[in-house]
Short mmCIF file of C-alpha atoms in Angstrom, two decimals:
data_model
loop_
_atom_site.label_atom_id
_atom_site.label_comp_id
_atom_site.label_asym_id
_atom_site.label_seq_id
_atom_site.Cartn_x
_atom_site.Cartn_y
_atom_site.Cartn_z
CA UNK A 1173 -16.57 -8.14 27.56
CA UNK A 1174 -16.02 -5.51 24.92
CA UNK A 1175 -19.59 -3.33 24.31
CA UNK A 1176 -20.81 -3.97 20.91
CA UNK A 1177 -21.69 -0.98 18.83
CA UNK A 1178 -22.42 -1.01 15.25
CA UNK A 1179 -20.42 0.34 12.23
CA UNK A 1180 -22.10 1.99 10.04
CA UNK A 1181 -21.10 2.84 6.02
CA UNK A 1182 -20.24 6.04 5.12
CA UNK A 1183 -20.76 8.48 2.30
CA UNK A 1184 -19.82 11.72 1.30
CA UNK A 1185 -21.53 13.40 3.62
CA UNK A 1186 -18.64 12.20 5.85
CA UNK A 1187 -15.98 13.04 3.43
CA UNK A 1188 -14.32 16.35 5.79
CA UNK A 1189 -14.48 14.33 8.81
CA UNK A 1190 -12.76 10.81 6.91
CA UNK A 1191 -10.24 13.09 5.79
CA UNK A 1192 -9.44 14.80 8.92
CA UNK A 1193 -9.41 11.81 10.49
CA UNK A 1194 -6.89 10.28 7.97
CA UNK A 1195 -4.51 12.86 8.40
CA UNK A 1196 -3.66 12.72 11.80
CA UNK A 1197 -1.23 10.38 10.41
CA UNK A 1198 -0.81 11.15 7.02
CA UNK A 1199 2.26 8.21 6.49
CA UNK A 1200 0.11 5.26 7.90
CA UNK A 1201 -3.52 5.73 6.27
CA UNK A 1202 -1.63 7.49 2.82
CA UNK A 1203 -3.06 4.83 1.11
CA UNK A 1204 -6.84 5.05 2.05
CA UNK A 1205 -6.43 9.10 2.29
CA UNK A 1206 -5.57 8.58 -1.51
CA UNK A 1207 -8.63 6.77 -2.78
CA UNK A 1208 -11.13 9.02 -0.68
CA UNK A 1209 -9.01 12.45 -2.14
CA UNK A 1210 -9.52 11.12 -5.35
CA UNK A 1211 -13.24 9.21 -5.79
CA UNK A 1212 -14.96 10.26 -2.52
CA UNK A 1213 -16.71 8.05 -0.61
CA UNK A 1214 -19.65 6.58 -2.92
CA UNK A 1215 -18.81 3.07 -3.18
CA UNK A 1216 -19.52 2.48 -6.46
CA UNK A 1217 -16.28 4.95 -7.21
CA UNK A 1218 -14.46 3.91 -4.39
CA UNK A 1219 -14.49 0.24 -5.35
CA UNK A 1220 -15.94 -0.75 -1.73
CA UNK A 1221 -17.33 0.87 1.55
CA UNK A 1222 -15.98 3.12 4.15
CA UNK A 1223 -17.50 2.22 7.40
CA UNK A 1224 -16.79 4.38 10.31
CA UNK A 1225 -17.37 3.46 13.77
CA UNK A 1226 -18.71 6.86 15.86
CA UNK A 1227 -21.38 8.77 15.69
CA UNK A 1228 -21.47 12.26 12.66
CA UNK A 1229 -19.50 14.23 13.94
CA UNK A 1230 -17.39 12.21 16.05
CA UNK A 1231 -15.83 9.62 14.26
CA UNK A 1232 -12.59 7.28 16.16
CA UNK A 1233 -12.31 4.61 13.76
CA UNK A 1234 -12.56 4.15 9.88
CA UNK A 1235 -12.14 0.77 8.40
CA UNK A 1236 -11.85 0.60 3.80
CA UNK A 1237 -13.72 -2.50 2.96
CA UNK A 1238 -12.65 -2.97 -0.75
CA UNK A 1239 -10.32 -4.91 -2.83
CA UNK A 1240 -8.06 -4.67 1.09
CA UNK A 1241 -9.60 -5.00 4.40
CA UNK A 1242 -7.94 -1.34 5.97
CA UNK A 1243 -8.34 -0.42 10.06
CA UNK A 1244 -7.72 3.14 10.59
CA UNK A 1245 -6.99 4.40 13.82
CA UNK A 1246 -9.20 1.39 15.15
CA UNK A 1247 -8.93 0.03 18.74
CA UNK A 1248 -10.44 -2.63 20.22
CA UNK A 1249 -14.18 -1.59 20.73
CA UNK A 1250 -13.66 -0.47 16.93
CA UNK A 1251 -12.00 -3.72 15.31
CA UNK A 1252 -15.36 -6.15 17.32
CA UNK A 1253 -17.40 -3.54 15.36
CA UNK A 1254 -15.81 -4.06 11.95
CA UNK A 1255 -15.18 -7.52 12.84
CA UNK A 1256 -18.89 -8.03 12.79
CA UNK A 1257 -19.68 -6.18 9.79
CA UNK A 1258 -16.98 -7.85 7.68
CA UNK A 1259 -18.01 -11.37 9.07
CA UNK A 1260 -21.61 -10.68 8.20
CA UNK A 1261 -20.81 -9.68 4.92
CA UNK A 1262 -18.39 -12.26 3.83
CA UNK A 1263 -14.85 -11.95 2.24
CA UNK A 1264 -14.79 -9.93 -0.76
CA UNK A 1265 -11.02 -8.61 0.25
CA UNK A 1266 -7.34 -10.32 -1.27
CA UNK A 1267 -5.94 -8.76 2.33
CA UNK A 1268 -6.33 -7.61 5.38
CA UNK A 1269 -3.61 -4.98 5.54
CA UNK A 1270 -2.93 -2.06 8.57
CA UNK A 1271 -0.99 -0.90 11.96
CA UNK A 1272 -0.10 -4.51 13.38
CA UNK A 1273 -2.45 -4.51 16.66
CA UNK A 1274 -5.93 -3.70 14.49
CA UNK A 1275 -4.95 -6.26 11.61
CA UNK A 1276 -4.24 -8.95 14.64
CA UNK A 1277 -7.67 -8.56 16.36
CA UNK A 1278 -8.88 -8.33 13.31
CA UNK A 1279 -7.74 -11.70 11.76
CA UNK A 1280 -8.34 -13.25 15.38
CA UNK A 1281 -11.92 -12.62 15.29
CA UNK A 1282 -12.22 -13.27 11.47
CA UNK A 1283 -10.25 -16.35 11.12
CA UNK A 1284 -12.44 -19.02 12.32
CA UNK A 1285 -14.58 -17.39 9.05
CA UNK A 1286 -12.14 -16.57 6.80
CA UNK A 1287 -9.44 -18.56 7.61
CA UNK A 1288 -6.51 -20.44 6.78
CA UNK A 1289 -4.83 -17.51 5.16
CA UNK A 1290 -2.67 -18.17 2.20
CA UNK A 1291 0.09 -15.93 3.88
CA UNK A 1292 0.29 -13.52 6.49
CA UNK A 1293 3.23 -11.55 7.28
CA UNK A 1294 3.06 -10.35 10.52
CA UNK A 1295 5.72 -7.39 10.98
CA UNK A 1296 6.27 -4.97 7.81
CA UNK A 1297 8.18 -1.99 8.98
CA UNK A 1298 6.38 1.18 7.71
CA UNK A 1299 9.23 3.82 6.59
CA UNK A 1300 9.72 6.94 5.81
CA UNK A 1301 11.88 9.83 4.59
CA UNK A 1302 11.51 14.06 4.46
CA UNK A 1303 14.80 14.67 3.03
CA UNK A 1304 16.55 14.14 0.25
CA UNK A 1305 18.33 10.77 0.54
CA UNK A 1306 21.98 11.41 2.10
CA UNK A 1307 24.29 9.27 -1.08
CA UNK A 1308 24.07 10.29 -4.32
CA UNK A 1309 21.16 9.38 -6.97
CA UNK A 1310 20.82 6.86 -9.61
CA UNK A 1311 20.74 9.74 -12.43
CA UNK A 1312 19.36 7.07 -15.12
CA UNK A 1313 16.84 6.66 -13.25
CA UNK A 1314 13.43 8.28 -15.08
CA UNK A 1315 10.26 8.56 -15.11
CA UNK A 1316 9.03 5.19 -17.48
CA UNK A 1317 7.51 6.55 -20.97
CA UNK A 1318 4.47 5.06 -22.40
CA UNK A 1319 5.95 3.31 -25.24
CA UNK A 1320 8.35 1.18 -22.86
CA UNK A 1321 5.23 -0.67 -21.06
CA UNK A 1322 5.93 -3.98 -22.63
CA UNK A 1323 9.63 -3.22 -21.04
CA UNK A 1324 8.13 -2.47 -17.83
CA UNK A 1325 5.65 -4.84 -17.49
CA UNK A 1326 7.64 -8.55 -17.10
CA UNK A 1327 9.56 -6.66 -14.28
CA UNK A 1328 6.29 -5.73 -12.62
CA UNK A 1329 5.21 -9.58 -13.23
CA UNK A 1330 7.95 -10.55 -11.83
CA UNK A 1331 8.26 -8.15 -8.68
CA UNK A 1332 4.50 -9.30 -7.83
CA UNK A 1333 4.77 -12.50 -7.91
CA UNK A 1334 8.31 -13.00 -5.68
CA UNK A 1335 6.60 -10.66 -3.59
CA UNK A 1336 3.35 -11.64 -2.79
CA UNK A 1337 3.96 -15.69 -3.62
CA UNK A 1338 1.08 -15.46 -6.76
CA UNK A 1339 1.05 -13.85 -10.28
CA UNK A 1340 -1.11 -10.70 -10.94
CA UNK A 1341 -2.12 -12.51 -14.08
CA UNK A 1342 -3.97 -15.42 -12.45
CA UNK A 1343 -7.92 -14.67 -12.45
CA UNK A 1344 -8.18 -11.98 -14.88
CA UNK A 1345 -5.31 -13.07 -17.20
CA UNK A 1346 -3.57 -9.82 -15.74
CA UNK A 1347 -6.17 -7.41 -17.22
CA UNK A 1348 -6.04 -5.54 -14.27
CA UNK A 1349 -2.98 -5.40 -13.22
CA UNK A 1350 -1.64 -4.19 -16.52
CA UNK A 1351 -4.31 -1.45 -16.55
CA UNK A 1352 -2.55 -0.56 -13.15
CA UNK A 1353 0.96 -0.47 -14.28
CA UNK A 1354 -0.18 1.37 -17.84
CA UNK A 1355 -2.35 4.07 -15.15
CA UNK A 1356 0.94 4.77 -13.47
CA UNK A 1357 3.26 5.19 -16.30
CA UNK A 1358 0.40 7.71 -17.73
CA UNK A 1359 0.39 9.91 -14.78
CA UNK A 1360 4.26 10.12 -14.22
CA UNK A 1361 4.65 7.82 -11.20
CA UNK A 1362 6.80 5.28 -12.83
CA UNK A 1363 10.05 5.00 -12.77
CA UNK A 1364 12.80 2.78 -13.92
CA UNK A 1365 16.34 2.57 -15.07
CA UNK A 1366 16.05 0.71 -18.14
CA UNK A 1367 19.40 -0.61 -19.90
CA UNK A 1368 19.03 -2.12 -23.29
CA UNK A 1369 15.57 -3.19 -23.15
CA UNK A 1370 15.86 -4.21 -19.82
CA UNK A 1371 14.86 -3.63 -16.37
CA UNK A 1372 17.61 -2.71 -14.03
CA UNK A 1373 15.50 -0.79 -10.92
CA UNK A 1374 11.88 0.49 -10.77
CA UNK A 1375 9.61 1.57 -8.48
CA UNK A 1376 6.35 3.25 -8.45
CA UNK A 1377 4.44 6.08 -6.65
CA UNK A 1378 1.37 4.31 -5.55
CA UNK A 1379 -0.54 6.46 -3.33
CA UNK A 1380 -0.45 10.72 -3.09
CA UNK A 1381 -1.93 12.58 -1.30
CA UNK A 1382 -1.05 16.85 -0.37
CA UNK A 1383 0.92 14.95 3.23
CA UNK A 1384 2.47 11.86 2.23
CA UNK A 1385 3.34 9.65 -0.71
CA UNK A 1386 3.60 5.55 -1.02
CA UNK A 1387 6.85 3.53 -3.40
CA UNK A 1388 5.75 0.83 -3.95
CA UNK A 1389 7.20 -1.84 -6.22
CA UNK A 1390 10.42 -2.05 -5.88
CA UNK A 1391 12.64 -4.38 -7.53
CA UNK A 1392 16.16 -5.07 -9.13
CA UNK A 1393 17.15 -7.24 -12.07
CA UNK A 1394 18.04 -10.89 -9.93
CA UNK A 1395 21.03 -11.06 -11.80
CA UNK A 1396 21.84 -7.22 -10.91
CA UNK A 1397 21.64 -7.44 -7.35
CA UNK A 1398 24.06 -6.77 -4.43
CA UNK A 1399 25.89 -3.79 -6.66
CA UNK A 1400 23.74 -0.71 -4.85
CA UNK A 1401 21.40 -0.21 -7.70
CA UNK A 1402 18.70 -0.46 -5.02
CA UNK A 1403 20.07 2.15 -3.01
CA UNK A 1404 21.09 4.82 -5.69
CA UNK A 1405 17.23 4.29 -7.60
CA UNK A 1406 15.83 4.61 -3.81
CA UNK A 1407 17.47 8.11 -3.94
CA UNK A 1408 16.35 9.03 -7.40
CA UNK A 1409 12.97 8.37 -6.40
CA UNK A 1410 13.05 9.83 -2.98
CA UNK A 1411 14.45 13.11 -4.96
CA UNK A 1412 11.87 12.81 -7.56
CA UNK A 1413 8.96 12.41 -4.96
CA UNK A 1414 9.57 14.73 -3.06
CA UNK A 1415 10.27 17.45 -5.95
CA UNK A 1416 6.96 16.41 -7.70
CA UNK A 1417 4.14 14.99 -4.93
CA UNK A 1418 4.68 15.64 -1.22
CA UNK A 1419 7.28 16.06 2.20
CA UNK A 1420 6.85 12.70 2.97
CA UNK A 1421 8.16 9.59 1.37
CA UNK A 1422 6.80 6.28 2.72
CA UNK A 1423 7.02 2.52 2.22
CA UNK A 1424 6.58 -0.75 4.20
CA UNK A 1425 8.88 -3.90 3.78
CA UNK A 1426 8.91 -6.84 4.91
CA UNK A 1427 11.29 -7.93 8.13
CA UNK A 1428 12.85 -10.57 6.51
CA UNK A 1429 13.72 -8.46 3.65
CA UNK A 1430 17.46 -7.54 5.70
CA UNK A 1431 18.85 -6.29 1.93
CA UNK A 1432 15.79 -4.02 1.26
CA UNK A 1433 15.91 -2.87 4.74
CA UNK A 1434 19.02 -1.92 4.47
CA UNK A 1435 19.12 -0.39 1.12
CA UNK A 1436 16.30 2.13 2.28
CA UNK A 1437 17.99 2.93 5.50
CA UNK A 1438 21.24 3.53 3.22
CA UNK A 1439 18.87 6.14 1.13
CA UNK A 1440 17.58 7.93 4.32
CA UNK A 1441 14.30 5.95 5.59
CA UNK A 1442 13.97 4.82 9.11
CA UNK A 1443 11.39 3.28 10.61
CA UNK A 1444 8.23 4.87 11.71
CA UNK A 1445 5.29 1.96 12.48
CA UNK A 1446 4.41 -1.61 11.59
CA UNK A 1447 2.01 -2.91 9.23
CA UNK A 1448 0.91 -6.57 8.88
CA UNK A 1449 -0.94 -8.12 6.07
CA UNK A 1450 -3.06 -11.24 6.10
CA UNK A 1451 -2.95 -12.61 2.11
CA UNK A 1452 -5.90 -14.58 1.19
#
């Protein structure tokens, strides 16, 4: 029987010790070390709470409770913990999303609450390059101005919805979303190789941070496929991030994704970890 010992939330009192915490492993918590870099850890900027498990000054375990459900370095003792509090508090979260083990006891002891989930995938191999990629680079690929948004935006639709199985404009009409991909294309991590008004390749720079960066978004014209677009705009933006935000350059894909697997290992990434997500 696992001991039970309470979460608790976190402000920014506890910002030094969340961050040194995070960057023990800068590629797999890039995304949460992100959001706390940039808002802190007030929840009314951070969009959620940050409950840590540990007393001040010796944290183990951090878990994001916002728009995703996020363990962080969280073991057993730590997931029954956050288990409890997320349980208590009711599902406020589109996904449960993290190193495989955590998200697994996780969704075991939240599933009789939560459950069914709409999707889960269960291994997404976390990647990641420190090098520029090893075959040449796309060199139309750019960074996306502002005026091409209405360009950009179908493709972003479109890479949403075949990858998460629902449309970013259902609930909010998109409002969000499109706030999102307009954010990105302000602050330079956009990119795309657009071809007379059209989408060829993009991807995005989700989540920086001084250690790591996230792509995110990929995606390739359907009809476009299978000619190494992927692979050559994988090395433009490898090139790019590295030049512009940080030494590491991270993703995760799905397993059954063989071509995207594939095209990353052709631009340099191996595989360092392995995420699931549990879609709601």
């Amino acid at each position: 029987m696992l001991r039970t010992t309470a979460s608790r939330v976190l402000d920014d009192n506890d910002r030094d010790e969340v961050l040194a915490l995070l960057d023990t492993d800068p590629v797999g918590n890039v995304f949460v070390a992100a959001r706390v870099r940039s808002v802190g850890l007030n929840p009314a900027r951070l969009g959620g709470q940050m409950w840590g498990f540990g007393p001040r000054g010796g944290l183990t375990s951090l878990c994001y409770a916002g728009a995703n459900l996020v363990p962080v370095n969280a073991g057993p003792e730590a997931v029954h913990a956050f288990a409890d509090r997320a349980r208590k508090q009711g599902r406020r979260c589109s996904s449960i999303v993290g190193p495989a083990e955590a998200v697994r006891l996780l969704w075991e002891r939240l599933e009789p609450y939560w459950g069914p989930a709409r999707a889960i995938r269960w291994r997404q191999p976390v990647m990641a390059v420190t090098e520029p990629s090893p075959v040449p680079a796309d060199p139309l690929v750019r960074r996306v101005r502002p005026d091409e948004f209405d360009i950009l935006l179908p493709a972003c639709v479109a890479m949403f919805t075949e990858e998460v199985g629902i449309s970013p404009e259902v609930g909010d009409g998109g409002a969000l979303y499109r706030s999102r991909v307009a954010e990105l294309i302000r602050i330079g991590r956009s990119y795309a190789r657009i071809e007379d008004g059209r989408v060829v390749f993009k991807a995005e720079i989700g989540a920086v941070t001084p250690l790591a960066c996230q792509v995110q978004g990929v995606w390739v014209h359907p009809e476009l496929r299978g000619r190494g677009y992927a692979v050559a705009g994988m090395a433009a933006v490898v090139e790019h991030a590295l030049d512009c935000f940080a030494p590491i350059v991270s993703l995760y894909v799905n397993d059954y994704n063989a071509p995207a697997r594939a095209a990353y290992r052709r631009a340099g990434f191996t595989e360092v970890d392995t995420f699931t997500s549990v879609l709601f």
